[in-house]
Amino acid sequence: MRQLRQEISNLLNNAAIHAFTPTDSGTITISAETESEDVIIYVTDNGKGVSKAFWARI
């Protein structure tokens, strides 16, 4: 459980740092669903997005 908390924390920090400027009023949404015995976690934001220069690295 500690690892999951750390991963979610990292995702939120990354979105906060890279998706929004300091004056933005953005939204970060976390949702989850089960599929068989797995849990799928979605993290989305309405930030500025990723520039095309980084697409190949993602």
N, CA, C and O atoms as a CHARMM CRD file, in Angstrom:
* protein
*
  232
    1    1 MET  N      0.81300  -1.18800   0.00000 PROA 1      0.00000
    2    1 MET  CA     0.00000   0.00000   0.00000 PROA 1      0.00000
    3    1 MET  C      0.86400   1.26300   0.00000 PROA 1      0.00000
    4    1 MET  O      0.50300   2.26900  -0.61000 PROA 1      0.00000
    5    2 ARG  N      1.99700   1.20100   0.68300 PROA 2      0.00000
    6    2 ARG  CA     2.89300   2.35600   0.72400 PROA 2      0.00000
    7    2 ARG  C      3.38300   2.71100  -0.67500 PROA 2      0.00000
    8    2 ARG  O      3.48100   3.88800  -1.02200 PROA 2      0.00000
    9    3 GLN  N      3.69000   1.69600  -1.47600 PROA 3      0.00000
   10    3 GLN  CA     4.16500   1.93800  -2.84200 PROA 3      0.00000
   11    3 GLN  C      3.08300   2.61700  -3.67800 PROA 3      0.00000
   12    3 GLN  O      3.37700   3.52700  -4.45300 PROA 3      0.00000
   13    4 LEU  N      1.83700   2.18000  -3.52500 PROA 4      0.00000
   14    4 LEU  CA     0.72800   2.79200  -4.26300 PROA 4      0.00000
   15    4 LEU  C      0.56800   4.26200  -3.86500 PROA 4      0.00000
   16    4 LEU  O      0.38000   5.12100  -4.72700 PROA 4      0.00000
   17    5 ARG  N      0.64300   4.55100  -2.57300 PROA 5      0.00000
   18    5 ARG  CA     0.56100   5.94700  -2.13100 PROA 5      0.00000
   19    5 ARG  C      1.68000   6.78200  -2.73900 PROA 5      0.00000
   20    5 ARG  O      1.45900   7.92600  -3.13800 PROA 5      0.00000
   21    6 GLN  N      2.87700   6.21400  -2.81000 PROA 6      0.00000
   22    6 GLN  CA     4.00700   6.94400  -3.37700 PROA 6      0.00000
   23    6 GLN  C      3.79900   7.19600  -4.86600 PROA 6      0.00000
   24    6 GLN  O      4.08800   8.29000  -5.35100 PROA 6      0.00000
   25    7 GLU  N      3.31000   6.21200  -5.58900 PROA 7      0.00000
   26    7 GLU  CA     3.07400   6.37600  -7.02800 PROA 7      0.00000
   27    7 GLU  C      2.00600   7.43200  -7.30000 PROA 7      0.00000
   28    7 GLU  O      2.17100   8.26100  -8.19500 PROA 7      0.00000
   29    8 ILE  N      0.92200   7.41100  -6.54100 PROA 8      0.00000
   30    8 ILE  CA    -0.12700   8.41000  -6.72200 PROA 8      0.00000
   31    8 ILE  C      0.39500   9.79400  -6.35800 PROA 8      0.00000
   32    8 ILE  O      0.08200  10.77400  -7.03500 PROA 8      0.00000
   33    9 SER  N      1.17500   9.87900  -5.31300 PROA 9      0.00000
   34    9 SER  CA     1.79000  11.14400  -4.93900 PROA 9      0.00000
   35    9 SER  C      2.68100  11.66900  -6.05600 PROA 9      0.00000
   36    9 SER  O      2.64000  12.85600  -6.38000 PROA 9      0.00000
   37   10 ASN  N      3.48100  10.79400  -6.64300 PROA 10     0.00000
   38   10 ASN  CA     4.35400  11.19400  -7.75900 PROA 10     0.00000
   39   10 ASN  C      3.54300  11.68900  -8.95100 PROA 10     0.00000
   40   10 ASN  O      3.90100  12.69100  -9.57100 PROA 10     0.00000
   41   11 LEU  N      2.45000  10.99500  -9.27700 PROA 11     0.00000
   42   11 LEU  CA     1.60300  11.42100 -10.39000 PROA 11     0.00000
   43   11 LEU  C      0.99500  12.79600 -10.13500 PROA 11     0.00000
   44   11 LEU  O      0.97000  13.64500 -11.02500 PROA 11     0.00000
   45   12 LEU  N      0.50800  13.00800  -8.92400 PROA 12     0.00000
   46   12 LEU  CA    -0.08500  14.30600  -8.59100 PROA 12     0.00000
   47   12 LEU  C      0.94400  15.42300  -8.61300 PROA 12     0.00000
   48   12 LEU  O      0.67600  16.50500  -9.13600 PROA 12     0.00000
   49   13 ASN  N      2.10900  15.17100  -8.05500 PROA 13     0.00000
   50   13 ASN  CA     3.17300  16.18300  -8.07300 PROA 13     0.00000
   51   13 ASN  C      3.60800  16.49800  -9.49000 PROA 13     0.00000
   52   13 ASN  O      3.81800  17.66200  -9.83200 PROA 13     0.00000
   53   14 ASN  N      3.74500  15.47600 -10.31500 PROA 14     0.00000
   54   14 ASN  CA     4.14700  15.67900 -11.70500 PROA 14     0.00000
   55   14 ASN  C      3.11200  16.52600 -12.44000 PROA 14     0.00000
   56   14 ASN  O      3.46900  17.45400 -13.16600 PROA 14     0.00000
   57   15 ALA  N      1.84800  16.21300 -12.25800 PROA 15     0.00000
   58   15 ALA  CA     0.80100  17.00500 -12.90600 PROA 15     0.00000
   59   15 ALA  C      0.81700  18.44200 -12.40000 PROA 15     0.00000
   60   15 ALA  O      0.70200  19.37900 -13.18900 PROA 15     0.00000
   61   16 ALA  N      0.95600  18.61800 -11.10200 PROA 16     0.00000
   62   16 ALA  CA     0.95800  19.96900 -10.53800 PROA 16     0.00000
   63   16 ALA  C      2.12900  20.79700 -11.04900 PROA 16     0.00000
   64   16 ALA  O      1.98100  21.99100 -11.30900 PROA 16     0.00000
   65   17 ILE  N      3.27700  20.17700 -11.19200 PROA 17     0.00000
   66   17 ILE  CA     4.47900  20.89400 -11.62900 PROA 17     0.00000
   67   17 ILE  C      4.46800  21.17200 -13.12600 PROA 17     0.00000
   68   17 ILE  O      4.80100  22.27700 -13.55300 PROA 17     0.00000
   69   18 HSD  N      4.08900  20.18000 -13.92700 PROA 18     0.00000
   70   18 HSD  CA     4.25400  20.28300 -15.37500 PROA 18     0.00000
   71   18 HSD  C      2.99300  20.65900 -16.14700 PROA 18     0.00000
   72   18 HSD  O      3.09200  21.15000 -17.27200 PROA 18     0.00000
   73   19 ALA  N      1.82400  20.44400 -15.57800 PROA 19     0.00000
   74   19 ALA  CA     0.59500  20.69500 -16.32100 PROA 19     0.00000
   75   19 ALA  C      0.08700  22.12300 -16.18800 PROA 19     0.00000
   76   19 ALA  O     -0.61300  22.63200 -17.06400 PROA 19     0.00000
   77   20 PHE  N      0.44600  22.75800 -15.08700 PROA 20     0.00000
   78   20 PHE  CA    -0.14100  24.06200 -14.78900 PROA 20     0.00000
   79   20 PHE  C      0.93100  25.10200 -14.48100 PROA 20     0.00000
   80   20 PHE  O      1.99800  24.77600 -13.96000 PROA 20     0.00000
   81   21 THR  N      0.63400  26.34600 -14.80900 PROA 21     0.00000
   82   21 THR  CA     1.48500  27.44500 -14.37500 PROA 21     0.00000
   83   21 THR  C      1.05600  27.81600 -12.95400 PROA 21     0.00000
   84   21 THR  O     -0.02800  27.42200 -12.52200 PROA 21     0.00000
   85   22 PRO  N      1.87700  28.56000 -12.22500 PROA 22     0.00000
   86   22 PRO  CA     1.51800  28.91300 -10.84200 PROA 22     0.00000
   87   22 PRO  C      0.19100  29.66300 -10.70300 PROA 22     0.00000
   88   22 PRO  O     -0.41900  29.63700  -9.63400 PROA 22     0.00000
   89   23 THR  N     -0.26100  30.32500 -11.75900 PROA 23     0.00000
   90   23 THR  CA    -1.51000  31.07800 -11.67700 PROA 23     0.00000
   91   23 THR  C     -2.70600  30.31000 -12.23800 PROA 23     0.00000
   92   23 THR  O     -3.82800  30.81500 -12.19000 PROA 23     0.00000
   93   24 ASP  N     -2.49600  29.11000 -12.76600 PROA 24     0.00000
   94   24 ASP  CA    -3.59500  28.30100 -13.30200 PROA 24     0.00000
   95   24 ASP  C     -4.49700  27.79100 -12.18700 PROA 24     0.00000
   96   24 ASP  O     -4.06700  27.59600 -11.05000 PROA 24     0.00000
   97   25 SER  N     -5.73200  27.58500 -12.53600 PROA 25     0.00000
   98   25 SER  CA    -6.69800  26.96000 -11.63000 PROA 25     0.00000
   99   25 SER  C     -7.14700  25.66900 -12.31100 PROA 25     0.00000
  100   25 SER  O     -8.22800  25.61300 -12.89600 PROA 25     0.00000
  101   26 GLY  N     -6.32100  24.64200 -12.23300 PROA 26     0.00000
  102   26 GLY  CA    -6.57900  23.40700 -12.95800 PROA 26     0.00000
  103   26 GLY  C     -7.26500  22.35000 -12.12300 PROA 26     0.00000
  104   26 GLY  O     -7.50700  22.52400 -10.92800 PROA 26     0.00000
  105   27 THR  N     -7.57200  21.24700 -12.78700 PROA 27     0.00000
  106   27 THR  CA    -8.22300  20.12200 -12.14300 PROA 27     0.00000
  107   27 THR  C     -7.44700  18.85000 -12.42000 PROA 27     0.00000
  108   27 THR  O     -7.08900  18.57500 -13.56600 PROA 27     0.00000
  109   28 ILE  N     -7.18500  18.07600 -11.38800 PROA 28     0.00000
  110   28 ILE  CA    -6.58700  16.75500 -11.50400 PROA 28     0.00000
  111   28 ILE  C     -7.62900  15.76300 -10.99400 PROA 28     0.00000
  112   28 ILE  O     -8.16300  15.91900  -9.89500 PROA 28     0.00000
  113   29 THR  N     -7.91200  14.74800 -11.79800 PROA 29     0.00000
  114   29 THR  CA    -8.92900  13.77000 -11.43800 PROA 29     0.00000
  115   29 THR  C     -8.30200  12.38500 -11.33400 PROA 29     0.00000
  116   29 THR  O     -7.54300  11.97000 -12.21000 PROA 29     0.00000
  117   30 ILE  N     -8.62500  11.68000 -10.26100 PROA 30     0.00000
  118   30 ILE  CA    -8.19100  10.29700 -10.08200 PROA 30     0.00000
  119   30 ILE  C     -9.44100   9.43400 -10.03200 PROA 30     0.00000
  120   30 ILE  O    -10.37400   9.71200  -9.27900 PROA 30     0.00000
  121   31 SER  N     -9.44600   8.37900 -10.84800 PROA 31     0.00000
  122   31 SER  CA   -10.55700   7.43100 -10.81400 PROA 31     0.00000
  123   31 SER  C     -9.98700   6.02800 -10.93900 PROA 31     0.00000
  124   31 SER  O     -8.83500   5.84400 -11.33300 PROA 31     0.00000
  125   32 ALA  N    -10.79700   5.05600 -10.60300 PROA 32     0.00000
  126   32 ALA  CA   -10.33400   3.67100 -10.65800 PROA 32     0.00000
  127   32 ALA  C    -11.48900   2.75700 -11.01700 PROA 32     0.00000
  128   32 ALA  O    -12.65500   3.06600 -10.77200 PROA 32     0.00000
  129   33 GLU  N    -11.13500   1.62500 -11.60200 PROA 33     0.00000
  130   33 GLU  CA   -12.12000   0.59700 -11.89700 PROA 33     0.00000
  131   33 GLU  C    -11.46100  -0.76700 -11.75300 PROA 33     0.00000
  132   33 GLU  O    -10.24000  -0.89200 -11.84800 PROA 33     0.00000
  133   34 THR  N    -12.26000  -1.76000 -11.52800 PROA 34     0.00000
  134   34 THR  CA   -11.72500  -3.11200 -11.43400 PROA 34     0.00000
  135   34 THR  C    -11.96300  -3.84200 -12.74600 PROA 34     0.00000
  136   34 THR  O    -12.96700  -3.63600 -13.42800 PROA 34     0.00000
  137   35 GLU  N    -11.01700  -4.69300 -13.07400 PROA 35     0.00000
  138   35 GLU  CA   -11.12700  -5.54800 -14.25500 PROA 35     0.00000
  139   35 GLU  C    -10.59200  -6.90800 -13.84500 PROA 35     0.00000
  140   35 GLU  O     -9.38300  -7.08600 -13.69800 PROA 35     0.00000
  141   36 SER  N    -11.47700  -7.85400 -13.66300 PROA 36     0.00000
  142   36 SER  CA   -11.13200  -9.15600 -13.09600 PROA 36     0.00000
  143   36 SER  C    -10.51900  -8.92700 -11.71800 PROA 36     0.00000
  144   36 SER  O    -11.17000  -8.37500 -10.83100 PROA 36     0.00000
  145   37 GLU  N     -9.28200  -9.34500 -11.53900 PROA 37     0.00000
  146   37 GLU  CA    -8.61300  -9.15900 -10.24800 PROA 37     0.00000
  147   37 GLU  C     -7.69100  -7.94800 -10.23200 PROA 37     0.00000
  148   37 GLU  O     -6.97100  -7.73200  -9.25800 PROA 37     0.00000
  149   38 ASP  N     -7.70600  -7.15900 -11.29600 PROA 38     0.00000
  150   38 ASP  CA    -6.84000  -5.98500 -11.40000 PROA 38     0.00000
  151   38 ASP  C     -7.61800  -4.71400 -11.07300 PROA 38     0.00000
  152   38 ASP  O     -8.84200  -4.66500 -11.19300 PROA 38     0.00000
  153   39 VAL  N     -6.88600  -3.70000 -10.66200 PROA 39     0.00000
  154   39 VAL  CA    -7.44500  -2.36700 -10.47300 PROA 39     0.00000
  155   39 VAL  C     -6.73600  -1.44500 -11.45000 PROA 39     0.00000
  156   39 VAL  O     -5.50600  -1.39600 -11.48500 PROA 39     0.00000
  157   40 ILE  N     -7.50500  -0.72100 -12.23600 PROA 40     0.00000
  158   40 ILE  CA    -6.94800   0.22900 -13.20100 PROA 40     0.00000
  159   40 ILE  C     -7.18700   1.62400 -12.64200 PROA 40     0.00000
  160   40 ILE  O     -8.32100   1.99800 -12.34300 PROA 40     0.00000
  161   41 ILE  N     -6.11100   2.38600 -12.50200 PROA 41     0.00000
  162   41 ILE  CA    -6.18600   3.73300 -11.93600 PROA 41     0.00000
  163   41 ILE  C     -5.91300   4.73500 -13.05500 PROA 41     0.00000
  164   41 ILE  O     -4.93500   4.61200 -13.79300 PROA 41     0.00000
  165   42 TYR  N     -6.78600   5.71800 -13.16600 PROA 42     0.00000
  166   42 TYR  CA    -6.65400   6.77000 -14.17400 PROA 42     0.00000
  167   42 TYR  C     -6.35600   8.08700 -13.47100 PROA 42     0.00000
  168   42 TYR  O     -7.00400   8.44000 -12.48600 PROA 42     0.00000
  169   43 VAL  N     -5.38000   8.79800 -13.98400 PROA 43     0.00000
  170   43 VAL  CA    -5.07600  10.13900 -13.49400 PROA 43     0.00000
  171   43 VAL  C     -5.10900  11.05500 -14.71000 PROA 43     0.00000
  172   43 VAL  O     -4.34100  10.87200 -15.65400 PROA 43     0.00000
  173   44 THR  N     -5.99700  12.03800 -14.68400 PROA 44     0.00000
  174   44 THR  CA    -6.11700  12.98100 -15.79400 PROA 44     0.00000
  175   44 THR  C     -6.06400  14.40400 -15.25200 PROA 44     0.00000
  176   44 THR  O     -6.34000  14.64800 -14.07700 PROA 44     0.00000
  177   45 ASP  N     -5.70500  15.33400 -16.12300 PROA 45     0.00000
  178   45 ASP  CA    -5.73600  16.74500 -15.75000 PROA 45     0.00000
  179   45 ASP  C     -6.13800  17.56100 -16.95800 PROA 45     0.00000
  180   45 ASP  O     -6.12100  17.06500 -18.08400 PROA 45     0.00000
  181   46 ASN  N     -6.49400  18.79300 -16.72900 PROA 46     0.00000
  182   46 ASN  CA    -6.84800  19.69000 -17.82800 PROA 46     0.00000
  183   46 ASN  C     -5.75000  20.72700 -18.04700 PROA 46     0.00000
  184   46 ASN  O     -6.01900  21.88000 -18.38500 PROA 46     0.00000
  185   47 GLY  N     -4.51700  20.29500 -17.84800 PROA 47     0.00000
  186   47 GLY  CA    -3.35600  21.17300 -18.00200 PROA 47     0.00000
  187   47 GLY  C     -2.96700  21.39000 -19.45000 PROA 47     0.00000
  188   47 GLY  O     -3.71200  21.06700 -20.37600 PROA 47     0.00000
  189   48 LYS  N     -1.79300  21.93800 -19.61600 PROA 48     0.00000
  190   48 LYS  CA    -1.33900  22.36700 -20.93900 PROA 48     0.00000
  191   48 LYS  C     -0.92600  21.23200 -21.86500 PROA 48     0.00000
  192   48 LYS  O     -0.70200  21.47300 -23.05200 PROA 48     0.00000
  193   49 GLY  N     -0.81700  20.01600 -21.37300 PROA 49     0.00000
  194   49 GLY  CA    -0.47300  18.88700 -22.23300 PROA 49     0.00000
  195   49 GLY  C      1.02400  18.73400 -22.40700 PROA 49     0.00000
  196   49 GLY  O      1.81500  19.49900 -21.85600 PROA 49     0.00000
  197   50 VAL  N      1.39200  17.73900 -23.18000 PROA 50     0.00000
  198   50 VAL  CA     2.79400  17.41300 -23.42100 PROA 50     0.00000
  199   50 VAL  C      3.15700  17.86700 -24.82400 PROA 50     0.00000
  200   50 VAL  O      2.43900  17.57100 -25.78000 PROA 50     0.00000
  201   51 SER  N      4.25400  18.57700 -24.95400 PROA 51     0.00000
  202   51 SER  CA     4.66600  19.02900 -26.28500 PROA 51     0.00000
  203   51 SER  C      5.06400  17.82500 -27.14100 PROA 51     0.00000
  204   51 SER  O      5.51600  16.80600 -26.62000 PROA 51     0.00000
  205   52 LYS  N      4.89400  17.95300 -28.43900 PROA 52     0.00000
  206   52 LYS  CA     5.17400  16.85100 -29.36600 PROA 52     0.00000
  207   52 LYS  C      6.62500  16.38000 -29.26900 PROA 52     0.00000
  208   52 LYS  O      6.92100  15.22700 -29.58300 PROA 52     0.00000
  209   53 ALA  N      7.51600  17.24200 -28.84500 PROA 53     0.00000
  210   53 ALA  CA     8.93400  16.87900 -28.72500 PROA 53     0.00000
  211   53 ALA  C      9.14000  15.73100 -27.72000 PROA 53     0.00000
  212   53 ALA  O     10.12700  15.00300 -27.82000 PROA 53     0.00000
  213   54 PHE  N      8.23300  15.56300 -26.76700 PROA 54     0.00000
  214   54 PHE  CA     8.37500  14.53800 -25.74400 PROA 54     0.00000
  215   54 PHE  C      7.53700  13.28200 -26.01200 PROA 54     0.00000
  216   54 PHE  O      7.67400  12.30000 -25.28300 PROA 54     0.00000
  217   55 TRP  N      6.68500  13.28400 -27.02600 PROA 55     0.00000
  218   55 TRP  CA     5.77600  12.17100 -27.27200 PROA 55     0.00000
  219   55 TRP  C      6.50800  10.84600 -27.41800 PROA 55     0.00000
  220   55 TRP  O      6.04000   9.82800 -26.90700 PROA 55     0.00000
  221   56 ALA  N      7.63200  10.83600 -28.09400 PROA 56     0.00000
  222   56 ALA  CA     8.35800   9.58400 -28.34100 PROA 56     0.00000
  223   56 ALA  C      8.94900   9.01300 -27.04300 PROA 56     0.00000
  224   56 ALA  O      9.23700   7.81800 -26.97300 PROA 56     0.00000
  225   57 ARG  N      9.12800   9.83700 -26.03900 PROA 57     0.00000
  226   57 ARG  CA     9.73000   9.38700 -24.76900 PROA 57     0.00000
  227   57 ARG  C      8.69900   8.89800 -23.77300 PROA 57     0.00000
  228   57 ARG  O      9.05200   8.35000 -22.72900 PROA 57     0.00000
  229   58 ILE  N      7.42900   9.09000 -24.08700 PROA 58     0.00000
  230   58 ILE  CA     6.37800   8.70700 -23.14500 PROA 58     0.00000
  231   58 ILE  C      5.94200   7.27100 -23.41600 PROA 58     0.00000
  232   58 ILE  O      5.06200   6.75300 -22.72900 PROA 58     0.00000
